[in-house]
Backbone as CSV, one residue per row, in Angstrom:
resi,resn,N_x,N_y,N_z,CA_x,CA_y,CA_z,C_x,C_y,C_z
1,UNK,125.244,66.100,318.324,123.849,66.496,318.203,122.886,65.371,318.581
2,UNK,123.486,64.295,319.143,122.568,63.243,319.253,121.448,63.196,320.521
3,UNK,121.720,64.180,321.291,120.350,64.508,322.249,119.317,65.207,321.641
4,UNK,119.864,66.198,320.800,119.150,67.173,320.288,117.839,66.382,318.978
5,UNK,118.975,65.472,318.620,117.884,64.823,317.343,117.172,63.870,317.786
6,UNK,117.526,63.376,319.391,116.553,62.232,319.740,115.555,63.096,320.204
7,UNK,115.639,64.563,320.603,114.883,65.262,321.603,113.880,65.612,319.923
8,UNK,114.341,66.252,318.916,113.619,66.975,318.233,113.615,66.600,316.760
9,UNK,113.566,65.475,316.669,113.382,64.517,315.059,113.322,63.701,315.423
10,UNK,112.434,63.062,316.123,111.781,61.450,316.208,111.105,61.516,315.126
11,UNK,111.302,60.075,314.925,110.755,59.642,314.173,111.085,60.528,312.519
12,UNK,112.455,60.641,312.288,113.010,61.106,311.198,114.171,60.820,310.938
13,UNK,114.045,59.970,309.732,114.997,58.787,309.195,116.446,59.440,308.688
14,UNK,117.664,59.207,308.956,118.788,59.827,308.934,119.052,59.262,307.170
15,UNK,120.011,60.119,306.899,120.135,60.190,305.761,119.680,61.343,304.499
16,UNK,119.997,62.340,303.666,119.342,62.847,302.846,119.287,64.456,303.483
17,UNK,119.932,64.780,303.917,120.251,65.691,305.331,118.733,65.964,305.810
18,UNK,117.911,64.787,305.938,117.211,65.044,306.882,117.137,65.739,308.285
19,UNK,118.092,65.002,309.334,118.115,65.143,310.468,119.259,66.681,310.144
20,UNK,119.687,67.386,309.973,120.260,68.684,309.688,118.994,69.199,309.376
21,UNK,118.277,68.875,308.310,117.096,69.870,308.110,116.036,70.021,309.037
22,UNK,116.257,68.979,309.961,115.113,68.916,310.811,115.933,69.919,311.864
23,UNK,116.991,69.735,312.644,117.703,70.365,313.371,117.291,72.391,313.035
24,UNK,118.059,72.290,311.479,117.804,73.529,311.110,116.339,74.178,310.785
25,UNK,115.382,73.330,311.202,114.031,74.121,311.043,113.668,74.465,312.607
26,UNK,114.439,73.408,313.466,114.165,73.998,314.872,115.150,74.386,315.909
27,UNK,115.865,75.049,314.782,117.465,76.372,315.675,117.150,76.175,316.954
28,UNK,116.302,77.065,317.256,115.925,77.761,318.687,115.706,76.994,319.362
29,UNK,115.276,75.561,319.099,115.234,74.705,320.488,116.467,73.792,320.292
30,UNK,117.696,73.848,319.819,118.451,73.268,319.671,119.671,73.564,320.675
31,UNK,119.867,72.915,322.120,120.216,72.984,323.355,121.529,72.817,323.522
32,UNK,122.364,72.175,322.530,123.913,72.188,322.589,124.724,72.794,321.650
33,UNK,125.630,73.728,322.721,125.900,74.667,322.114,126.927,74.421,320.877
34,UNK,127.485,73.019,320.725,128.139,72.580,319.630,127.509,71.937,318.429
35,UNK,126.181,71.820,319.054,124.802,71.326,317.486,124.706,72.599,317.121
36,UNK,124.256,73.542,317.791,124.178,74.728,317.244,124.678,75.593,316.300
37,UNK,125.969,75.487,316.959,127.394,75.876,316.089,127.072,74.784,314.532
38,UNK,127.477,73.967,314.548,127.406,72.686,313.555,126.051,72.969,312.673
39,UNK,125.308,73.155,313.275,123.640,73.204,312.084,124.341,75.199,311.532
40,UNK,124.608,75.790,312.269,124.473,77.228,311.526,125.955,77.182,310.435
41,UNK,126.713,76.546,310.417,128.164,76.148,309.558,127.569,75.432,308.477
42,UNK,127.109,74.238,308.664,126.756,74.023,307.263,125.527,74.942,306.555
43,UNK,125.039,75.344,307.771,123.422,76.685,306.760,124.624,76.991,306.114
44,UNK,125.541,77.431,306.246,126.326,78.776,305.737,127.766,78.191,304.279
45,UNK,127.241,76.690,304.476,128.133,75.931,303.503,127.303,75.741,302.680
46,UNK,126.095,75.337,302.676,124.814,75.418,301.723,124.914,76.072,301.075
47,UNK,125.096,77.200,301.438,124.757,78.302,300.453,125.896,78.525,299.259
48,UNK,126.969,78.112,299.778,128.284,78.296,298.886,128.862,77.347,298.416
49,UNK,128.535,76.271,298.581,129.102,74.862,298.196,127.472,73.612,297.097
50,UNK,128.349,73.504,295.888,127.198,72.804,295.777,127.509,71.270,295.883
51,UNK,128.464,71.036,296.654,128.725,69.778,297.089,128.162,69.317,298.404
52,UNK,128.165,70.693,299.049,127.602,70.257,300.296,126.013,70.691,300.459
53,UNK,125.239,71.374,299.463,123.911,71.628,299.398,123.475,70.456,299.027
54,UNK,122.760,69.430,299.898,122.303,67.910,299.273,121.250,68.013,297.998
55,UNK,120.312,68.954,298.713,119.367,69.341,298.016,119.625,69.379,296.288
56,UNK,120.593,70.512,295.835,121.276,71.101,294.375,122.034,70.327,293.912
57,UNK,122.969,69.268,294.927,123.826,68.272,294.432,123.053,67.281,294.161
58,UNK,121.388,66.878,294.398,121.023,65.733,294.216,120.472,66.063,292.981
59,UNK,119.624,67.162,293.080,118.654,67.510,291.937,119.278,68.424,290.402
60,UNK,120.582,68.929,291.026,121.032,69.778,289.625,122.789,68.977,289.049
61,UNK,122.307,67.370,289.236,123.781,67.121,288.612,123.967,66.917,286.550
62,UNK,122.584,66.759,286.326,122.326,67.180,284.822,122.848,68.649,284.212
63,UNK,122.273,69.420,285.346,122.164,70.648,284.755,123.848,71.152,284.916
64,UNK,124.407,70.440,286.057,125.868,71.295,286.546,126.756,70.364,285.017
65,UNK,126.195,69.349,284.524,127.293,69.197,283.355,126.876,69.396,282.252
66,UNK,125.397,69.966,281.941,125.423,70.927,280.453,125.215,72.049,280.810
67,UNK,125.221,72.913,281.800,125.999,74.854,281.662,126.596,74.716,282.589
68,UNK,127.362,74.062,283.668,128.089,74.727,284.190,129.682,73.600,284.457
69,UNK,129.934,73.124,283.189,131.092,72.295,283.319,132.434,72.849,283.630
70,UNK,132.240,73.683,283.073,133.720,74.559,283.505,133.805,75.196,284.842
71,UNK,132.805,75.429,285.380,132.542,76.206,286.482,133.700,75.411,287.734
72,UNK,135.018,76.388,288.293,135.432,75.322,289.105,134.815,75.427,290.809
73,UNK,134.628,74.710,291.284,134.534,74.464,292.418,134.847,75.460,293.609
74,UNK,134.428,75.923,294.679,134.680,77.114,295.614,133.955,78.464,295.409
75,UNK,134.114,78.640,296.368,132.948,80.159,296.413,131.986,80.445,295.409
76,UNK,131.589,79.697,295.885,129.726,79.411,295.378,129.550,79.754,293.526
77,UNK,130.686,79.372,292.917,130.619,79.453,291.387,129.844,78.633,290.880
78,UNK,130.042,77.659,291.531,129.084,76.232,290.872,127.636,76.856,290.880
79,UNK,127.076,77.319,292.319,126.053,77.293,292.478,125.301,78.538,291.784
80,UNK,126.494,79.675,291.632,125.953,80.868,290.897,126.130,80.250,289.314
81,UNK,126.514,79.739,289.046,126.252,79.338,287.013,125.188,78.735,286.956
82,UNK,124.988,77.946,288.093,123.201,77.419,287.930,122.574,78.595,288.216
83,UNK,122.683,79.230,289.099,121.295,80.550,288.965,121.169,81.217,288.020
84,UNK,122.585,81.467,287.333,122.492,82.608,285.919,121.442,81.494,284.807
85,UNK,121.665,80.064,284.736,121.209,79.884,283.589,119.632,78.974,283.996
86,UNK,119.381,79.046,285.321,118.227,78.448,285.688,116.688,78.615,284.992
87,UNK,116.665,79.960,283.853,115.924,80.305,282.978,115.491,79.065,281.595
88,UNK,116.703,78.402,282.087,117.133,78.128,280.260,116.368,76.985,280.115
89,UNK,116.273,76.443,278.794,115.514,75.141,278.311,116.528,74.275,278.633
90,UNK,115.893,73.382,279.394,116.533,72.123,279.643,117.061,71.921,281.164
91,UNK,116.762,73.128,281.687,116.783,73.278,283.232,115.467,72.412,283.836
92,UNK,115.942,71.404,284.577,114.912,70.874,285.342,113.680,71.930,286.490
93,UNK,112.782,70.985,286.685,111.902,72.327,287.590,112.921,71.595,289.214
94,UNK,113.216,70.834,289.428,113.370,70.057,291.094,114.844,70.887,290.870
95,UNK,115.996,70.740,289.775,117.078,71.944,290.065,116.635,73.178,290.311
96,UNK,115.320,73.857,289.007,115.228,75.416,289.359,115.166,75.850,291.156
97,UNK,114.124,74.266,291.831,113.603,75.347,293.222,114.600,74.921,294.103
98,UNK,115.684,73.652,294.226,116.518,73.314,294.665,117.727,75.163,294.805
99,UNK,118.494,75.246,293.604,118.501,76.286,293.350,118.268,78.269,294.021
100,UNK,116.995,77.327,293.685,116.492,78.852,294.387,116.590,79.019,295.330
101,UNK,116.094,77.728,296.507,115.980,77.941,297.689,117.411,78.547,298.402
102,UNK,118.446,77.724,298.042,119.594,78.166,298.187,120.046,79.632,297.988
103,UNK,119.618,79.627,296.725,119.896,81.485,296.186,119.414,82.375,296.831
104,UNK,118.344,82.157,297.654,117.590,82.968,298.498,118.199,84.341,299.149
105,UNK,120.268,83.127,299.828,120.838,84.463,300.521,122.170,84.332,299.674
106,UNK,122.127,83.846,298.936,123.536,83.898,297.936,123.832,85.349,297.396
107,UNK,125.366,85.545,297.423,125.756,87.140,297.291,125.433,87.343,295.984
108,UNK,125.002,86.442,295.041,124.781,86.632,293.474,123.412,87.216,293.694
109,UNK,122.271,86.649,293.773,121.291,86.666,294.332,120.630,88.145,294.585
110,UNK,121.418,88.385,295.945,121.254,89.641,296.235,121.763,90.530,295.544
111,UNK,123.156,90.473,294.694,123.586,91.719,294.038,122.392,91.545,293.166
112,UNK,121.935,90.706,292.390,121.030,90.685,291.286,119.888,91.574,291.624
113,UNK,119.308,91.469,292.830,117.962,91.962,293.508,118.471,93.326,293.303
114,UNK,119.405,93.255,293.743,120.241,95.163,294.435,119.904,95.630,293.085
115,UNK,120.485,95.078,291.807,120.351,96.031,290.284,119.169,96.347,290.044
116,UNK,118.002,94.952,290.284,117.059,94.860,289.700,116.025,96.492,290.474
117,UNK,116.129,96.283,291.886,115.297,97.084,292.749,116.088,98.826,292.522
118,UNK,117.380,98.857,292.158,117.928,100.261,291.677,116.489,100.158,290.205
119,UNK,116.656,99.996,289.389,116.276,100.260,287.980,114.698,100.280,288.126
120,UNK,113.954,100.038,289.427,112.615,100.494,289.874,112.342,101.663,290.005
């Protein structure tokens, strides 16, 4: 991806998945077809991994060891025990939107929406 990030994140300091987030805010001008591939794989690890969501791994490591210690690792369990209890006292606000943002397309997420919008 290194044409792509000299072409379209100047002046954006690597580290912090910056340069991924920068990549992934500008898909469409992103010219090799193996950055491409690479930025839409991790979108899609984000969402299910909270090891690899920098964002939830930076901001919800309090919260992942008082509700979700048991929670093991893989298909997005980690990240769904934080959404179930993201209500709760003692939930940070930088985990809740960390979190959320992620949850946005998480299959928890949506089944949740799916119940909520039936019972409308």
């Amino acid at each position: 991806c290194k044409q792509d990030i000299e072409r379209l994140c100047k002046g954006i300091d690597a580290g912090a998945g910056r340069w991924h987030s920068c990549l992934r805010n500008n898909s469409s001008a992103v010219q090799s077809p193996e950055c491409k591939a690479m930025v839409e794989e991790v979108k899609k690890q984000d969402q299910t991994s909270f090891y690899v969501n920098y964002n939830v791994h930076t901001n919800c490591a309090s919260e992942r060891t008082a509700f979700c210690k048991d929670a093991t690792v893989g298909r997005a369990r980690v990240l769904d025990c934080l959404y179930l209890h993201k209500s709760e006292e003692g939930f940070s606000n930088g985990c809740y939107f960390a979190v959320m943002s992620s949850a946005l397309t998480s299959k928890l997420a949506k089944s949740m929406l799916g119940e909520k919008l039936k019972g409308m």
